[in-house]
Amino acid sequence: MPPVTRKEYAERENMKIAFIGLGNMGGGMAANLVKAGHAVNAFDLSEGALATAKDNGCTPFTDASEAVQDVDAVVSMLPNGGIVKSVYEGNVIGKAPAGAVLLDCSTIDVATAKEVIAQAEAAGYDMVDAPVSGGIAAANGGTLTFMVGGTEKAFARAEEVLQAMGKAVIHAGDAGAGQTAKICNNMLLAISMIGTAEAMKMAEKLGLDPQKFYEISSQSSGYCWSLNAYTPLPGVGVESPADKDYQSGFATGLMLKDLKLAMEAAETADASTPLGRHAKELYEQFAEDNAGLDFSAIIKSL
């Protein structure tokens, strides 16, 4: 199936969408749905988040079950698998219209994603797991990458919603495949960031100007996203959270959450992940006092 262009998307009939979970990521995503012309029912436990959503053109709800009534789609962005399961079992499945498509964009464990989708499908819904890559800036800018798990039919329906919030929407496979792609990708990112940080600090301690190291490695075999697009040392390379005292971007606590999910999945699949395991240990140590800093701040521990 060819990708939907922005022009084709803009010409489609607008939908009524319930958005559950308006945190750092969800708030911007819901706002982009409004910008695309959709009517958005917004739910969150935070009054501040609801107020912001209202300012962005959403209709705020204080009851998730009411927010999902008479909608064409339900999108959720929630902290963990337990909450996702609770919300879908208690407030979405059987409450949203049977014809609505359900999209969970949270990053959760693969087993729970499959379980919730199976429950939704048994009740007659199309549902996908669609975790994201890109961070807060991409959520606000509508440039997220979505990795989607579900049937071909569910993906085709979900794609119409996701196009308004992202630059890329990729069908990863059956239910749970989106979560698998997300945790494997972020395990690779964590390992890569630690390696980048080690190399930059070692070069600096050996007397090499960090900017010169960046100029050389970013154009040679050391080329990688962590170095080229997200340089962890302030004042070197491209502008990144490092230049803002690591106060923005992807929090260390969230990276640790994803690494824990990755290690749980690796154990169930009997997959050997020695570097992933060590990355989790390093981020556990660093997160004790720095959970709110961007994950690239781990360079401070070196």
CSV table of C-alpha atoms in Angstrom, one decimal:
chain,number,residue,atom,x,y,z
A,1,MET,CA,0.0,0.0,0.0
A,2,PRO,CA,1.6,3.4,-1.0
A,3,PRO,CA,1.9,6.0,1.7
A,4,VAL,CA,-0.8,8.6,2.0
A,5,THR,CA,0.4,12.1,1.0
A,6,ARG,CA,-0.3,15.2,3.0
A,7,LYS,CA,-2.5,16.5,0.2
A,8,GLU,CA,-4.5,13.2,0.1
A,9,TYR,CA,-4.8,13.3,3.8
A,10,ALA,CA,-6.1,16.9,3.9
A,11,GLU,CA,-8.8,15.9,1.4
A,12,ARG,CA,-10.2,13.2,3.5
A,13,GLU,CA,-13.3,13.6,5.6
A,14,ASN,CA,-12.5,14.8,9.1
A,15,MET,CA,-13.3,12.6,12.1
A,16,LYS,CA,-14.3,12.8,15.7
A,17,ILE,CA,-11.5,11.4,17.9
A,18,ALA,CA,-11.2,10.8,21.6
A,19,PHE,CA,-7.6,11.4,22.9
A,20,ILE,CA,-6.8,9.8,26.3
A,21,GLY,CA,-3.6,11.0,28.1
A,22,LEU,CA,-2.4,14.6,27.5
A,23,GLY,CA,1.1,14.5,29.0
A,24,ASN,CA,4.3,15.9,27.4
A,25,MET,CA,3.7,13.8,24.3
A,26,GLY,CA,-0.1,13.5,24.2
A,27,GLY,CA,-0.9,17.2,24.5
A,28,GLY,CA,1.0,18.1,21.3
A,29,MET,CA,-0.4,15.0,19.5
A,30,ALA,CA,-4.0,16.0,20.3
A,31,ALA,CA,-3.3,19.6,19.2
A,32,ASN,CA,-2.1,18.3,15.8
A,33,LEU,CA,-5.3,16.3,15.3
A,34,VAL,CA,-7.2,19.5,15.8
A,35,LYS,CA,-5.0,21.4,13.4
A,36,ALA,CA,-5.7,18.6,10.8
A,37,GLY,CA,-9.4,19.5,11.1
A,38,HIS,CA,-10.6,16.7,13.4
A,39,ALA,CA,-12.9,17.2,16.4
A,40,VAL,CA,-11.0,16.0,19.5
A,41,ASN,CA,-12.5,14.9,22.8
A,42,ALA,CA,-9.7,15.2,25.3
A,43,PHE,CA,-9.4,13.3,28.6
A,44,ASP,CA,-6.7,13.5,31.3
A,45,LEU,CA,-6.6,13.4,35.1
A,46,SER,CA,-4.7,16.7,35.1
A,47,GLU,CA,-6.8,19.9,35.2
A,48,GLY,CA,-3.9,21.8,33.8
A,49,ALA,CA,-3.5,19.4,30.8
A,50,LEU,CA,-7.2,19.7,30.1
A,51,ALA,CA,-7.0,23.5,30.2
A,52,THR,CA,-4.2,23.4,27.7
A,53,ALA,CA,-6.1,21.0,25.5
A,54,LYS,CA,-9.1,23.3,25.5
A,55,ASP,CA,-6.8,26.2,24.5
A,56,ASN,CA,-5.6,24.1,21.6
A,57,GLY,CA,-9.1,23.5,20.4
A,58,CYS,CA,-10.0,20.2,22.0
A,59,THR,CA,-13.2,19.6,24.0
A,60,PRO,CA,-12.2,18.6,27.5
A,61,PHE,CA,-13.8,15.7,29.4
A,62,THR,CA,-13.4,14.6,33.0
A,63,ASP,CA,-14.7,11.1,32.3
A,64,ALA,CA,-12.9,8.9,29.8
A,65,SER,CA,-16.0,6.8,29.2
A,66,GLU,CA,-17.9,9.9,28.2
A,67,ALA,CA,-15.1,11.1,26.0
A,68,VAL,CA,-15.1,8.0,23.8
A,69,GLN,CA,-18.9,8.1,23.1
A,70,ASP,CA,-19.9,8.7,19.4
A,71,VAL,CA,-16.3,8.9,18.1
A,72,ASP,CA,-14.7,7.5,15.0
A,73,ALA,CA,-11.4,6.7,16.7
A,74,VAL,CA,-9.8,6.5,20.2
A,75,VAL,CA,-6.1,7.4,20.7
A,76,SER,CA,-4.3,6.8,24.0
A,77,MET,CA,-0.9,7.9,25.2
A,78,LEU,CA,-0.5,6.5,28.7
A,79,PRO,CA,2.4,5.8,31.2
A,80,ASN,CA,2.5,2.0,31.4
A,81,GLY,CA,0.8,-1.3,30.4
A,82,GLY,CA,-1.2,-1.5,33.6
A,83,ILE,CA,-2.9,1.8,33.0
A,84,VAL,CA,-3.5,1.0,29.3
A,85,LYS,CA,-5.2,-2.3,30.2
A,86,SER,CA,-7.3,-0.6,32.9
A,87,VAL,CA,-8.4,2.2,30.7
A,88,TYR,CA,-9.3,0.0,27.7
A,89,GLU,CA,-11.1,-2.6,29.9
A,90,GLY,CA,-13.0,0.0,32.0
A,91,ASN,CA,-13.5,3.0,29.7
A,92,VAL,CA,-13.1,2.2,26.1
A,93,ILE,CA,-14.0,-1.4,25.1
A,94,GLY,CA,-17.8,-1.5,25.1
A,95,LYS,CA,-18.1,2.2,25.7
A,96,ALA,CA,-16.7,3.5,22.3
A,97,PRO,CA,-18.9,2.8,19.2
A,98,ALA,CA,-18.3,-0.7,17.8
A,99,GLY,CA,-17.1,0.9,14.5
A,100,ALA,CA,-14.4,3.0,16.1
A,101,VAL,CA,-10.7,2.2,15.5
A,102,LEU,CA,-8.6,2.1,18.6
A,103,LEU,CA,-4.9,3.2,18.7
A,104,ASP,CA,-2.7,2.9,21.7
A,105,CYS,CA,0.5,5.0,21.2
A,106,SER,CA,1.9,4.3,24.6
A,107,THR,CA,5.2,2.4,25.1
A,108,ILE,CA,4.3,-0.7,27.0
A,109,ASP,CA,5.2,-4.4,27.3
A,110,VAL,CA,4.5,-6.6,24.3
A,111,ALA,CA,2.4,-9.1,26.2
A,112,THR,CA,0.0,-6.4,27.5
A,113,ALA,CA,-0.3,-4.8,24.0
A,114,LYS,CA,-1.3,-8.2,22.5
A,115,GLU,CA,-3.7,-8.9,25.4
A,116,VAL,CA,-5.5,-5.6,25.1
A,117,ILE,CA,-5.7,-5.8,21.3
A,118,ALA,CA,-7.1,-9.4,21.5
A,119,GLN,CA,-9.8,-8.1,24.0
A,120,ALA,CA,-10.7,-5.3,21.6
A,121,GLU,CA,-10.9,-7.6,18.6
A,122,ALA,CA,-13.1,-10.0,20.5
A,123,ALA,CA,-15.5,-7.1,21.1
A,124,GLY,CA,-15.5,-6.3,17.4
A,125,TYR,CA,-13.0,-3.4,17.3
A,126,ASP,CA,-10.1,-2.8,15.0
A,127,MET,CA,-7.1,-1.9,17.2
A,128,VAL,CA,-3.3,-1.3,16.8
A,129,ASP,CA,-0.4,-0.7,19.0
A,130,ALA,CA,1.4,2.4,17.6
A,131,PRO,CA,4.3,3.6,19.8
A,132,VAL,CA,6.2,6.6,18.6
A,133,SER,CA,9.8,7.8,18.1
A,134,GLY,CA,10.8,11.5,18.0
A,135,GLY,CA,10.3,13.0,21.5
A,136,ILE,CA,8.4,16.1,22.7
A,137,ALA,CA,9.6,18.4,19.9
A,138,ALA,CA,8.3,15.9,17.2
A,139,ALA,CA,5.0,15.4,19.1
A,140,ASN,CA,4.5,19.2,19.1
A,141,GLY,CA,5.6,19.6,15.5
A,142,GLY,CA,3.7,16.6,14.0
A,143,THR,CA,6.9,14.8,12.9
A,144,LEU,CA,6.7,11.6,14.9
A,145,THR,CA,7.5,8.2,13.5
A,146,PHE,CA,4.8,5.6,14.3
A,147,MET,CA,5.7,1.9,14.3
A,148,VAL,CA,2.4,0.1,14.1
A,149,GLY,CA,1.3,-3.5,15.1
A,150,GLY,CA,-2.1,-4.9,14.0
A,151,THR,CA,-4.0,-6.4,11.1
A,152,GLU,CA,-3.8,-4.9,7.6
A,153,LYS,CA,-7.3,-3.6,8.0
A,154,ALA,CA,-6.7,-2.0,11.4
A,155,PHE,CA,-3.5,-0.4,10.1
A,156,ALA,CA,-5.2,1.1,7.1
A,157,ARG,CA,-7.8,2.7,9.3
A,158,ALA,CA,-5.3,3.8,11.9
A,159,GLU,CA,-3.0,5.3,9.3
A,160,GLU,CA,-5.7,8.0,8.5
A,161,VAL,CA,-5.4,9.2,12.1
A,162,LEU,CA,-1.7,8.9,12.5
A,163,GLN,CA,-0.9,10.8,9.4
A,164,ALA,CA,-1.9,14.0,11.2
A,165,MET,CA,0.6,13.5,13.9
A,166,GLY,CA,3.7,12.1,12.2
A,167,LYS,CA,6.1,12.2,9.3
A,168,ALA,CA,6.3,8.4,9.0
A,169,VAL,CA,3.7,5.6,9.7
A,170,ILE,CA,5.2,2.2,9.3
A,171,HIS,CA,3.3,-1.1,9.6
A,172,ALA,CA,5.6,-3.3,11.6
A,173,GLY,CA,3.5,-6.5,11.6
A,174,ASP,CA,0.8,-8.2,13.7
A,175,ALA,CA,-0.4,-7.1,17.1
A,176,GLY,CA,2.6,-6.2,19.4
A,177,ALA,CA,5.0,-5.7,16.6
A,178,GLY,CA,4.9,-1.9,17.1
A,179,GLN,CA,6.0,-2.4,20.7
A,180,THR,CA,8.7,-4.8,19.7
A,181,ALA,CA,10.1,-2.3,17.2
A,182,LYS,CA,10.0,0.5,19.8
A,183,ILE,CA,11.9,-1.3,22.6
A,184,CYS,CA,14.5,-2.8,20.3
A,185,ASN,CA,15.1,0.6,18.7
A,186,ASN,CA,15.4,2.3,22.0
A,187,MET,CA,17.8,-0.4,23.4
A,188,LEU,CA,20.0,0.3,20.4
A,189,LEU,CA,19.7,4.1,21.0
A,190,ALA,CA,20.7,3.7,24.7
A,191,ILE,CA,23.7,1.6,23.8
A,192,SER,CA,24.7,4.0,21.0
A,193,MET,CA,24.4,7.0,23.3
A,194,ILE,CA,26.6,5.5,25.9
A,195,GLY,CA,29.2,4.6,23.3
A,196,THR,CA,29.1,8.1,21.8
A,197,ALA,CA,29.5,9.6,25.3
A,198,GLU,CA,32.5,7.3,26.2
A,199,ALA,CA,34.3,8.1,22.9
A,200,MET,CA,33.8,11.9,23.2
A,201,LYS,CA,35.0,12.0,26.9
A,202,MET,CA,37.9,9.8,26.1
A,203,ALA,CA,39.0,11.9,23.2
A,204,GLU,CA,38.7,15.0,25.4
A,205,LYS,CA,40.8,13.5,28.2
A,206,LEU,CA,43.4,12.5,25.6
A,207,GLY,CA,43.7,16.2,24.6
A,208,LEU,CA,41.7,16.2,21.4
A,209,ASP,CA,39.4,19.2,20.9
A,210,PRO,CA,35.8,17.7,21.2
A,211,GLN,CA,34.6,19.8,18.2
A,212,LYS,CA,37.5,18.3,16.1
A,213,PHE,CA,36.5,14.8,17.2
A,214,TYR,CA,32.9,15.5,16.2
A,215,GLU,CA,34.0,16.8,12.8
A,216,ILE,CA,36.1,13.7,12.2
A,217,SER,CA,33.9,11.0,13.6
A,218,SER,CA,30.6,12.4,12.3
A,219,GLN,CA,32.0,12.0,8.8
A,220,SER,CA,33.7,8.6,9.2
A,221,SER,CA,32.9,5.2,10.6
A,222,GLY,CA,31.8,6.7,14.0
A,223,TYR,CA,28.8,8.3,12.2
A,224,CYS,CA,25.6,7.6,14.2
A,225,TRP,CA,22.4,9.4,15.2
A,226,SER,CA,23.6,9.9,18.8
A,227,LEU,CA,26.6,11.7,17.6
A,228,ASN,CA,25.4,13.5,14.4
A,229,ALA,CA,21.8,14.4,15.4
A,230,TYR,CA,21.9,14.4,19.2
A,231,THR,CA,25.4,15.3,20.3
A,232,PRO,CA,25.7,14.7,24.1
A,233,LEU,CA,28.4,17.3,24.8
A,234,PRO,CA,27.3,21.0,25.1
A,235,GLY,CA,28.8,23.4,22.5
A,236,VAL,CA,29.8,20.6,20.2
A,237,GLY,CA,28.2,19.6,16.9
A,238,VAL,CA,24.5,20.2,16.4
A,239,GLU,CA,22.2,21.9,18.9
A,240,SER,CA,20.8,19.3,21.3
A,241,PRO,CA,19.4,19.0,24.8
A,242,ALA,CA,23.0,19.2,26.0
A,243,ASP,CA,23.0,22.9,25.1
A,244,LYS,CA,20.0,23.4,27.3
A,245,ASP,CA,21.6,21.8,30.4
A,246,TYR,CA,19.9,18.5,29.4
A,247,GLN,CA,16.5,20.0,30.5
A,248,SER,CA,14.5,19.0,27.4
A,249,GLY,CA,14.3,15.9,25.1
A,250,PHE,CA,13.8,12.3,26.2
A,251,ALA,CA,14.1,11.9,29.9
A,252,THR,CA,16.5,9.4,31.5
A,253,GLY,CA,13.6,7.9,33.5
A,254,LEU,CA,11.7,7.1,30.2
A,255,MET,CA,14.8,5.6,28.6
A,256,LEU,CA,15.2,3.4,31.7
A,257,LYS,CA,11.6,2.4,31.4
A,258,ASP,CA,12.1,1.3,27.8
A,259,LEU,CA,15.3,-0.6,28.7
A,260,LYS,CA,13.5,-2.5,31.4
A,261,LEU,CA,10.8,-3.4,28.9
A,262,ALA,CA,13.4,-4.5,26.5
A,263,MET,CA,15.1,-6.8,29.0
A,264,GLU,CA,11.8,-8.3,30.0
A,265,ALA,CA,11.0,-9.0,26.4
A,266,ALA,CA,14.5,-10.4,25.8
A,267,GLU,CA,14.1,-12.9,28.7
A,268,THR,CA,10.7,-14.1,27.3
A,269,ALA,CA,12.3,-14.6,23.9
A,270,ASP,CA,15.5,-16.1,25.3
A,271,ALA,CA,17.5,-13.4,23.4
A,272,SER,CA,21.1,-12.6,24.4
A,273,THR,CA,21.4,-8.9,25.1
A,274,PRO,CA,24.6,-8.3,27.1
A,275,LEU,CA,25.1,-4.7,26.0
A,276,GLY,CA,21.4,-4.0,26.5
A,277,ARG,CA,21.6,-5.4,30.0
A,278,HIS,CA,24.7,-3.3,30.8
A,279,ALA,CA,23.0,-0.2,29.4
A,280,LYS,CA,20.1,-0.8,31.7
A,281,GLU,CA,22.4,-1.1,34.7
A,282,LEU,CA,24.2,2.2,33.8
A,283,TYR,CA,20.9,4.1,33.3
A,284,GLU,CA,19.6,2.7,36.6
A,285,GLN,CA,22.6,4.1,38.4
A,286,PHE,CA,22.4,7.4,36.6
A,287,ALA,CA,18.6,7.7,37.1
A,288,GLU,CA,18.8,7.6,40.9
A,289,ASP,CA,19.6,11.4,40.9
A,290,ASN,CA,19.0,12.4,37.3
A,291,ALA,CA,15.7,10.8,36.1
A,292,GLY,CA,14.4,14.1,34.8
A,293,LEU,CA,17.4,15.0,32.7
A,294,ASP,CA,17.7,14.0,29.0
A,295,PHE,CA,19.1,10.6,28.5
A,296,SER,CA,22.2,12.0,26.8
A,297,ALA,CA,23.2,13.5,30.1
A,298,ILE,CA,24.6,10.1,31.0
A,299,ILE,CA,27.8,11.6,29.7
A,300,LYS,CA,28.0,13.4,33.0
A,301,SER,CA,28.6,10.0,34.7
A,302,LEU,CA,31.9,9.6,32.7
